[in-house]
Tab-separated table of C-alpha atoms and ligand atoms in Angstrom:
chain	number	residue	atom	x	y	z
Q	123	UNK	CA	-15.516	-15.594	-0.434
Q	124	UNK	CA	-15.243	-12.996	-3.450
Q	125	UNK	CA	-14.822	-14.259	-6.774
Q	126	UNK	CA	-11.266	-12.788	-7.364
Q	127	UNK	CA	-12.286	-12.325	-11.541
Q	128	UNK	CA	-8.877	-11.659	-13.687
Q	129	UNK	CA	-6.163	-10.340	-13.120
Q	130	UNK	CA	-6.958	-7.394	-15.348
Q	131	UNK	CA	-10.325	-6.295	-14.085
Q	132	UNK	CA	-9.119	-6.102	-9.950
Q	133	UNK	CA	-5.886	-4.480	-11.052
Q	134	UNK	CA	-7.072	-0.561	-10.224
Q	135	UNK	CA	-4.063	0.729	-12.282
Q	136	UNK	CA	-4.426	-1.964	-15.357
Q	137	UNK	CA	-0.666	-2.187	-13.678
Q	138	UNK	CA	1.429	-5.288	-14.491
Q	139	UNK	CA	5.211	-5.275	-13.259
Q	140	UNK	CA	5.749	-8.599	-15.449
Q	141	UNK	CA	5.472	-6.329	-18.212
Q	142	UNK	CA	6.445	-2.693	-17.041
Q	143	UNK	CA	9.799	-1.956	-14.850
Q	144	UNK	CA	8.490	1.275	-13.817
Q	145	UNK	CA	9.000	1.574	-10.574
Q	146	UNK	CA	12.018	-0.068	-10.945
Q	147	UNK	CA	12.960	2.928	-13.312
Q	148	UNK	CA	11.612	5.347	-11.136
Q	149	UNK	CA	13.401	4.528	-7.909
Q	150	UNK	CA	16.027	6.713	-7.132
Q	151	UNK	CA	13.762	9.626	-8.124
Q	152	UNK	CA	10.470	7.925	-6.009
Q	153	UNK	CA	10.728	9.486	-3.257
Q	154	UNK	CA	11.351	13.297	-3.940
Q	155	UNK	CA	8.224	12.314	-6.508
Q	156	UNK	CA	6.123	11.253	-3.991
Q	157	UNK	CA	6.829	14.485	-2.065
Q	158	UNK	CA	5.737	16.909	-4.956
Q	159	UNK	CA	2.998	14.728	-6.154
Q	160	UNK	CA	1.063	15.084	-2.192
Q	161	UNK	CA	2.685	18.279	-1.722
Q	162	UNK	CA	4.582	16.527	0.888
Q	163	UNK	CA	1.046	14.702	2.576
Q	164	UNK	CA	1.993	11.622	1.838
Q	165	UNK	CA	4.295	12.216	5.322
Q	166	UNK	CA	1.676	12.760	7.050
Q	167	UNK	CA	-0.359	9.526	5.657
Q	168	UNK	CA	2.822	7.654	6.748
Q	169	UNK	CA	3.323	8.278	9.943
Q	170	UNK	CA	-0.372	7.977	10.524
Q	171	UNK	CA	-0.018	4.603	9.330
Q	172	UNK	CA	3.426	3.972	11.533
Q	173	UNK	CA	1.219	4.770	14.310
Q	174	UNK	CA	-1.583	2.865	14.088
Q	175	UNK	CA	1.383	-0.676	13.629
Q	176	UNK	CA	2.724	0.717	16.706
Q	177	UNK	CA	-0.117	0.877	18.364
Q	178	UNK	CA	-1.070	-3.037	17.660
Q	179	UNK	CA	1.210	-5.985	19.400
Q	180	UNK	CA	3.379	-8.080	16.781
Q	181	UNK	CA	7.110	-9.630	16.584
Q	182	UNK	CA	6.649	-10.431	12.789
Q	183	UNK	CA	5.718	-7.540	10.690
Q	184	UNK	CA	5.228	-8.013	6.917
Q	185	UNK	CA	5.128	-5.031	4.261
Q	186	UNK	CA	4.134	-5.231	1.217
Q	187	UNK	CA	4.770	-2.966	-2.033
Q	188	UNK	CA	7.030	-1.592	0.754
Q	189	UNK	CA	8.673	1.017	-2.461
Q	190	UNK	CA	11.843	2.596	-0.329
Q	191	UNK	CA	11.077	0.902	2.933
Q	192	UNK	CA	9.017	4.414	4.336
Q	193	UNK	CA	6.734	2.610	6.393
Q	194	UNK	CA	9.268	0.592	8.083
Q	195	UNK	CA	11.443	3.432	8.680
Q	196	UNK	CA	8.967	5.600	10.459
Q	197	UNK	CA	7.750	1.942	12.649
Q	198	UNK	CA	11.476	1.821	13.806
Q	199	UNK	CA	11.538	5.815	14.357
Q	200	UNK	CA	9.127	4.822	16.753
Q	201	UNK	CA	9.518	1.600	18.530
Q	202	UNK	CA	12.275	-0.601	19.084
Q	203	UNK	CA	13.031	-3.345	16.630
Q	204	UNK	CA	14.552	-5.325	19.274
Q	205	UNK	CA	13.009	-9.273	19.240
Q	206	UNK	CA	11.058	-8.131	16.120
Q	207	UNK	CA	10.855	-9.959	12.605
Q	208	UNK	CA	10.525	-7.044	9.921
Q	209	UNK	CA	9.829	-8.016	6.125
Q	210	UNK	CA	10.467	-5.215	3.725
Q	211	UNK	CA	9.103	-6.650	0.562
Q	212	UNK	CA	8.417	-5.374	-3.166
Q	213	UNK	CA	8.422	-7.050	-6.684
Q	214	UNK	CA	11.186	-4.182	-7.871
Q	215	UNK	CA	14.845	-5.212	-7.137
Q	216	UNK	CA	15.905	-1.685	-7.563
Q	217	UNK	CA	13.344	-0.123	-5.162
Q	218	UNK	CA	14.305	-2.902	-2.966
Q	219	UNK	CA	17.906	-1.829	-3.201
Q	220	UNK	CA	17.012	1.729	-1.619
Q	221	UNK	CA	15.119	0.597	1.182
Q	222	UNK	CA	18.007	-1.613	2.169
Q	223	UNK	CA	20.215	1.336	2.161
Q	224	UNK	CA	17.881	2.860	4.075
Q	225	UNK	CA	16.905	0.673	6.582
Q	226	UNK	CA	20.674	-0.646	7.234
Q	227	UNK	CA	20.618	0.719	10.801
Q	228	UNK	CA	18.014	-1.946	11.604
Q	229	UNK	CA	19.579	-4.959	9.105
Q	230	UNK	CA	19.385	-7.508	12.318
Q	231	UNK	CA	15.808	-7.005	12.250
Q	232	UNK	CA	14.967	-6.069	8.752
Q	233	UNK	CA	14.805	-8.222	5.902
Q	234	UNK	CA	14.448	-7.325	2.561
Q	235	UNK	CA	12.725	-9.726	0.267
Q	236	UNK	CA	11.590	-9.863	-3.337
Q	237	UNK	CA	7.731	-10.733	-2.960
Q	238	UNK	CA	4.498	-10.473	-5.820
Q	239	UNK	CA	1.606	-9.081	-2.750
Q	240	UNK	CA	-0.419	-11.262	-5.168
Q	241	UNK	CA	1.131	-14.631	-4.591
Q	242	UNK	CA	3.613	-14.808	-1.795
Q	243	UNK	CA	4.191	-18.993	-1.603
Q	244	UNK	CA	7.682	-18.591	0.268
Q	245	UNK	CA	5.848	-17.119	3.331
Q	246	UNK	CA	3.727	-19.657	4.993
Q	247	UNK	CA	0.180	-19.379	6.438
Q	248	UNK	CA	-0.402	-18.094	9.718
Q	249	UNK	CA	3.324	-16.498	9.960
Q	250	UNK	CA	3.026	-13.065	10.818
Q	251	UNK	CA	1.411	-11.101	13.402
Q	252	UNK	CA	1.035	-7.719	11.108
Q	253	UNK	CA	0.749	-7.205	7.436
Q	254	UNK	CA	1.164	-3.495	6.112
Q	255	UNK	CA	0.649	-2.314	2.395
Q	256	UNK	CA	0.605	1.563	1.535
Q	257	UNK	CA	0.096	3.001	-1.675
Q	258	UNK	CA	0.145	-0.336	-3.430
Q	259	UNK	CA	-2.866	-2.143	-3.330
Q	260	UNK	CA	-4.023	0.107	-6.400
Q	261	UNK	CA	-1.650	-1.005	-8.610
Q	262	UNK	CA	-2.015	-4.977	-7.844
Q	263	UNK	CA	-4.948	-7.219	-8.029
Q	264	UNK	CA	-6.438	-6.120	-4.924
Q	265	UNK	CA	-8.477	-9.218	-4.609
Q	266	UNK	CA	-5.394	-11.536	-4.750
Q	267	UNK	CA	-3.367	-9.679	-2.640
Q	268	UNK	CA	-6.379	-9.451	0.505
Q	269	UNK	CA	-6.621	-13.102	0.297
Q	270	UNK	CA	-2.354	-13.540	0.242
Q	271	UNK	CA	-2.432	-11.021	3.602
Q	272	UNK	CA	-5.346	-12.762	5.133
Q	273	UNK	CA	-3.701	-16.292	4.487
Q	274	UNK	CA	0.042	-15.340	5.851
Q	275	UNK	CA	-1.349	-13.462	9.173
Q	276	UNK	CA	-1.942	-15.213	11.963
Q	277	UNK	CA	-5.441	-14.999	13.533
Q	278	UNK	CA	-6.060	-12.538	15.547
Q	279	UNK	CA	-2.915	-11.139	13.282
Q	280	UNK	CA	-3.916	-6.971	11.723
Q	281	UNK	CA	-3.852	-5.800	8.473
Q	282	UNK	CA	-3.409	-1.895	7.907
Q	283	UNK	CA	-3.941	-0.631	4.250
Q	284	UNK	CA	-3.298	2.994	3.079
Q	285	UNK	CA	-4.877	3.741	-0.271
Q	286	UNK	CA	-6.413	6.223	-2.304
Q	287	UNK	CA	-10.024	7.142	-1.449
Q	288	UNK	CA	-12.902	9.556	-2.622
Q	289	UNK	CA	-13.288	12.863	-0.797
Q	290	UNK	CA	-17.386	12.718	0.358
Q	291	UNK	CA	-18.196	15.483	-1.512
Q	292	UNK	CA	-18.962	14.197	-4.822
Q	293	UNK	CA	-18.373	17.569	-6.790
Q	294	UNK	CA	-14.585	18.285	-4.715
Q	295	UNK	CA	-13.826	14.865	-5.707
Q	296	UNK	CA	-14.385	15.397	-9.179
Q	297	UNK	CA	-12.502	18.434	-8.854
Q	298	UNK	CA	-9.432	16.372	-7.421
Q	299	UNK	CA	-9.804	13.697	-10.181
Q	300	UNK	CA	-9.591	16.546	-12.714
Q	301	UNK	CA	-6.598	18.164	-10.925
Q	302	UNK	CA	-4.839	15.050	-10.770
Q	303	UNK	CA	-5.340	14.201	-14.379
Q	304	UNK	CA	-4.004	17.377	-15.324
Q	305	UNK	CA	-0.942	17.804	-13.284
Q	306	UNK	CA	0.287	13.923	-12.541
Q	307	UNK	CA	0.749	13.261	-16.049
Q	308	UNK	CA	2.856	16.307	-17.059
Q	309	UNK	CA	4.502	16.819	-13.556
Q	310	UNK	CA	5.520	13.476	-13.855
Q	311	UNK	CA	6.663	13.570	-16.953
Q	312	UNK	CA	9.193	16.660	-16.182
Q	313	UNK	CA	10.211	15.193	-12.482
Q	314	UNK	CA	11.466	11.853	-14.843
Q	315	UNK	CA	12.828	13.732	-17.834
Q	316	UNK	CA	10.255	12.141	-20.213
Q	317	UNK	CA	8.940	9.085	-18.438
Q	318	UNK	CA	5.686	9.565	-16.913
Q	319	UNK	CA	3.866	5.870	-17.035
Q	320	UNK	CA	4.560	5.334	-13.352
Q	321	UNK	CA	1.900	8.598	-12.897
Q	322	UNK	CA	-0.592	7.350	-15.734
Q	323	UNK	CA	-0.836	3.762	-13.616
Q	324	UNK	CA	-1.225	5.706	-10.343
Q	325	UNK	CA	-3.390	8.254	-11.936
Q	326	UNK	CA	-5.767	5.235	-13.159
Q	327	UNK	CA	-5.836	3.567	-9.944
Q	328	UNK	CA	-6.613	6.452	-8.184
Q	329	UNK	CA	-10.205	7.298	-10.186
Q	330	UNK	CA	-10.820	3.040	-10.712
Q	331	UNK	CA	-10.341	1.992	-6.952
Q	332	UNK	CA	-13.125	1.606	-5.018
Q	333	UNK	CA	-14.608	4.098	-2.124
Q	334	UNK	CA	-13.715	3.659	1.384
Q	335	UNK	CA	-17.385	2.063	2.308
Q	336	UNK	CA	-16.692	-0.694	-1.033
Q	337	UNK	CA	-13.292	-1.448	0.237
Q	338	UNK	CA	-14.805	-2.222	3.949
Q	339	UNK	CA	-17.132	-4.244	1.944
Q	340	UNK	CA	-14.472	-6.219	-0.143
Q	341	UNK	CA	-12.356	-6.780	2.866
Q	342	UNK	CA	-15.187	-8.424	4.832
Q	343	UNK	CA	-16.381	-10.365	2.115
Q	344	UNK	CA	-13.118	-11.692	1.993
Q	345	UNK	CA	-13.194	-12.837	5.800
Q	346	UNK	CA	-11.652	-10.229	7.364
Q	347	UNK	CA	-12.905	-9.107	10.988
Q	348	UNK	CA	-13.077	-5.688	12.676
Q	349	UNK	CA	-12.806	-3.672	9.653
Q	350	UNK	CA	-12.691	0.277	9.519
Q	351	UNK	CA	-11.339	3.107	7.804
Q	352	UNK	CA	-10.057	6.513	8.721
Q	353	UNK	CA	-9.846	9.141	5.844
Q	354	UNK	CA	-7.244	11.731	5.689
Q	355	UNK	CA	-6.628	14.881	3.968
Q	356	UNK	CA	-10.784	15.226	3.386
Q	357	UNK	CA	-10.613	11.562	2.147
Q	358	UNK	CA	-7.805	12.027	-0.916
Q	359	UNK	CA	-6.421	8.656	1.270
Q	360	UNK	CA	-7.828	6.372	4.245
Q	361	UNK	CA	-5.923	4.017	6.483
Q	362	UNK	CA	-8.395	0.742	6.255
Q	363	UNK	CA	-7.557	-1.869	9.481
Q	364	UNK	CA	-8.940	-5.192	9.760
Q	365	UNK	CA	-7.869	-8.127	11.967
Q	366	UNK	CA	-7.855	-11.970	10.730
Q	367	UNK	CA	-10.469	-13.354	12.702
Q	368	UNK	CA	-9.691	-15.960	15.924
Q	369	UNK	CA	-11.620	-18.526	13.904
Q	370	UNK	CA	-13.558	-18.791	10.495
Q	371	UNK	CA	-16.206	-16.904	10.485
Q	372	UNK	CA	-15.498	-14.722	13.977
A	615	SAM	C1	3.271	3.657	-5.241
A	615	SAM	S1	4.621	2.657	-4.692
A	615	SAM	C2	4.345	2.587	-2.922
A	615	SAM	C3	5.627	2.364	-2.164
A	615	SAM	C4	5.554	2.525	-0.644
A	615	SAM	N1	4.723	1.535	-0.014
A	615	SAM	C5	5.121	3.905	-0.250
A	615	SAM	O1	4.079	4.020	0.424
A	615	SAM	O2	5.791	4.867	-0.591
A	615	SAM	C6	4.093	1.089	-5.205
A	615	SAM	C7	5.108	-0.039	-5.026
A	615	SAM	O3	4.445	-1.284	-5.281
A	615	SAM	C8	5.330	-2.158	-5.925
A	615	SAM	N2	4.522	-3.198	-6.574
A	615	SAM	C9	3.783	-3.118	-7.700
A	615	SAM	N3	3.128	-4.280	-7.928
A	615	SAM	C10	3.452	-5.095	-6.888
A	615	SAM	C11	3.104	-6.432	-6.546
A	615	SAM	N4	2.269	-7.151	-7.300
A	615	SAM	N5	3.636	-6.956	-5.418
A	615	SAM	C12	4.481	-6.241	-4.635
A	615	SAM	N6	4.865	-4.981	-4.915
A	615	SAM	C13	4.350	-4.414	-6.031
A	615	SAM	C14	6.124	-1.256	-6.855
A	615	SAM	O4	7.335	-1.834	-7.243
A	615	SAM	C15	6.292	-0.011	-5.978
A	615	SAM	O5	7.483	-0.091	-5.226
């Protein structure tokens, strides 16, 4: 098992909702953000990411840092909800308030919950087949959260992650980073009429988390079977799966 060090050092984004209601302040605007920020990729990563959970057998599905509810919506765009347990969950109330709008079609199989990915005590162990986090495992302690989602799945149960990644080519990826520095910050401070910390978090998880190959690393250090990772868009994101093994140590 990984030593999960403080909160602090894990936490990609130095991000800490205790102390920062970004997102919450953010919400309404969070989604036409995301589309200008990935030029509208991040639709792509999504239903990428809705496949591969539709592709995998589960009644209980748990997301995490589920923002508006965009993973869940694209799952029930395709697949039927019917007999299925669906946890929307998120540590902002008022992103938590949009996905419920959004996801009202499915409310008798939807439930929205307030959760910290880091420590989720009201969910017991072993209680859910899947366990879904996009976009969000950058601005939590990564380490706390991988051991929350590998205690509540059931074994055998899958984890899918979609985070930022590093493009292979060292010198494009640079190029990115520098990109990104320069446009995040001041795009996002227009798009929010002034308030652009959200971006600075995101901006700082994206050049602190780890590469594709460390997170594969981290993940099976932390017990976690059948790990691999896809990149997209030359690597700017990957879609990491792992499965909680039948028994320790399988
Ligand atoms: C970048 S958004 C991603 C939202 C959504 N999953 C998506 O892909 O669009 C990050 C979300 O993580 C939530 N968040 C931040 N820290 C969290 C934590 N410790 N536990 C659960 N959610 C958290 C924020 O409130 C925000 O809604």
């Amino acid at each position: 098992m990984l030593n999960t060090g403080s909160p602090a050092r894990k936490n990609a984004a130095e991000f800490a909702w205790q102390r920062d209601d970004v997102f919450g302040r953010i919400a309404s605007r969070y989604d036409v953000l995301c589309d200008v920020f990935s030029l509208g990729l991040h639709r792509v990563w999504k239903r990428r990411v809705a496949k591969r959970l539709v592709g995998e057998e589960w009644n209980t599905l748990l997301d995490g840092a589920t923002g508006t509810g965009d993973i869940i919506l694209r799952v029930l765009g395709r697949s039927s909800a019917e007999g299925r347990t669906i946890v929307a969950s998120d540590v902002s109330p008022r992103m938590l308030a949009i996905a419920e709008r959004r996801l009202q079609a499915f409310q008798s199989a939807v439930s929205l919950r307030q959760l910290d990915a880091e420590n989720m005590p009201s969910v017991p162990s072993q209680s859910v087949d899947a366990y879904s986090i996009s976009l969000g495992l950058k601005i939590c302690n990564r380490h706390l959260a991988m051991q929350e989602a590998l205690r509540v799945l059931r074994p055998g149960g899958r984890l899918v992650i979609l985070e930022a990644s590093n493009i292979r080519w060292g010198l494009l990826h640079r190029l990115y980073l520098a990109y990104m520095a320069l446009c995040m910050p001041a795009l996002g401070w227009l798009a929010t009429g002034g308030d652009a910390s959200a971006y600075k978090y995101l901006l700082q998880g994206i050049r602190d988390f780890p590469t594709a190959e460390e997170l594969t690393r981290e993940l099976q250090a932390h017990g976690f079977a059948d790990v691999s990772f896809e990149r997209l868009s030359l690597g700017i994101v990957a879609i990491h799966t792992a499965r909680k093994p039948w028994r320790a140590g399988i």
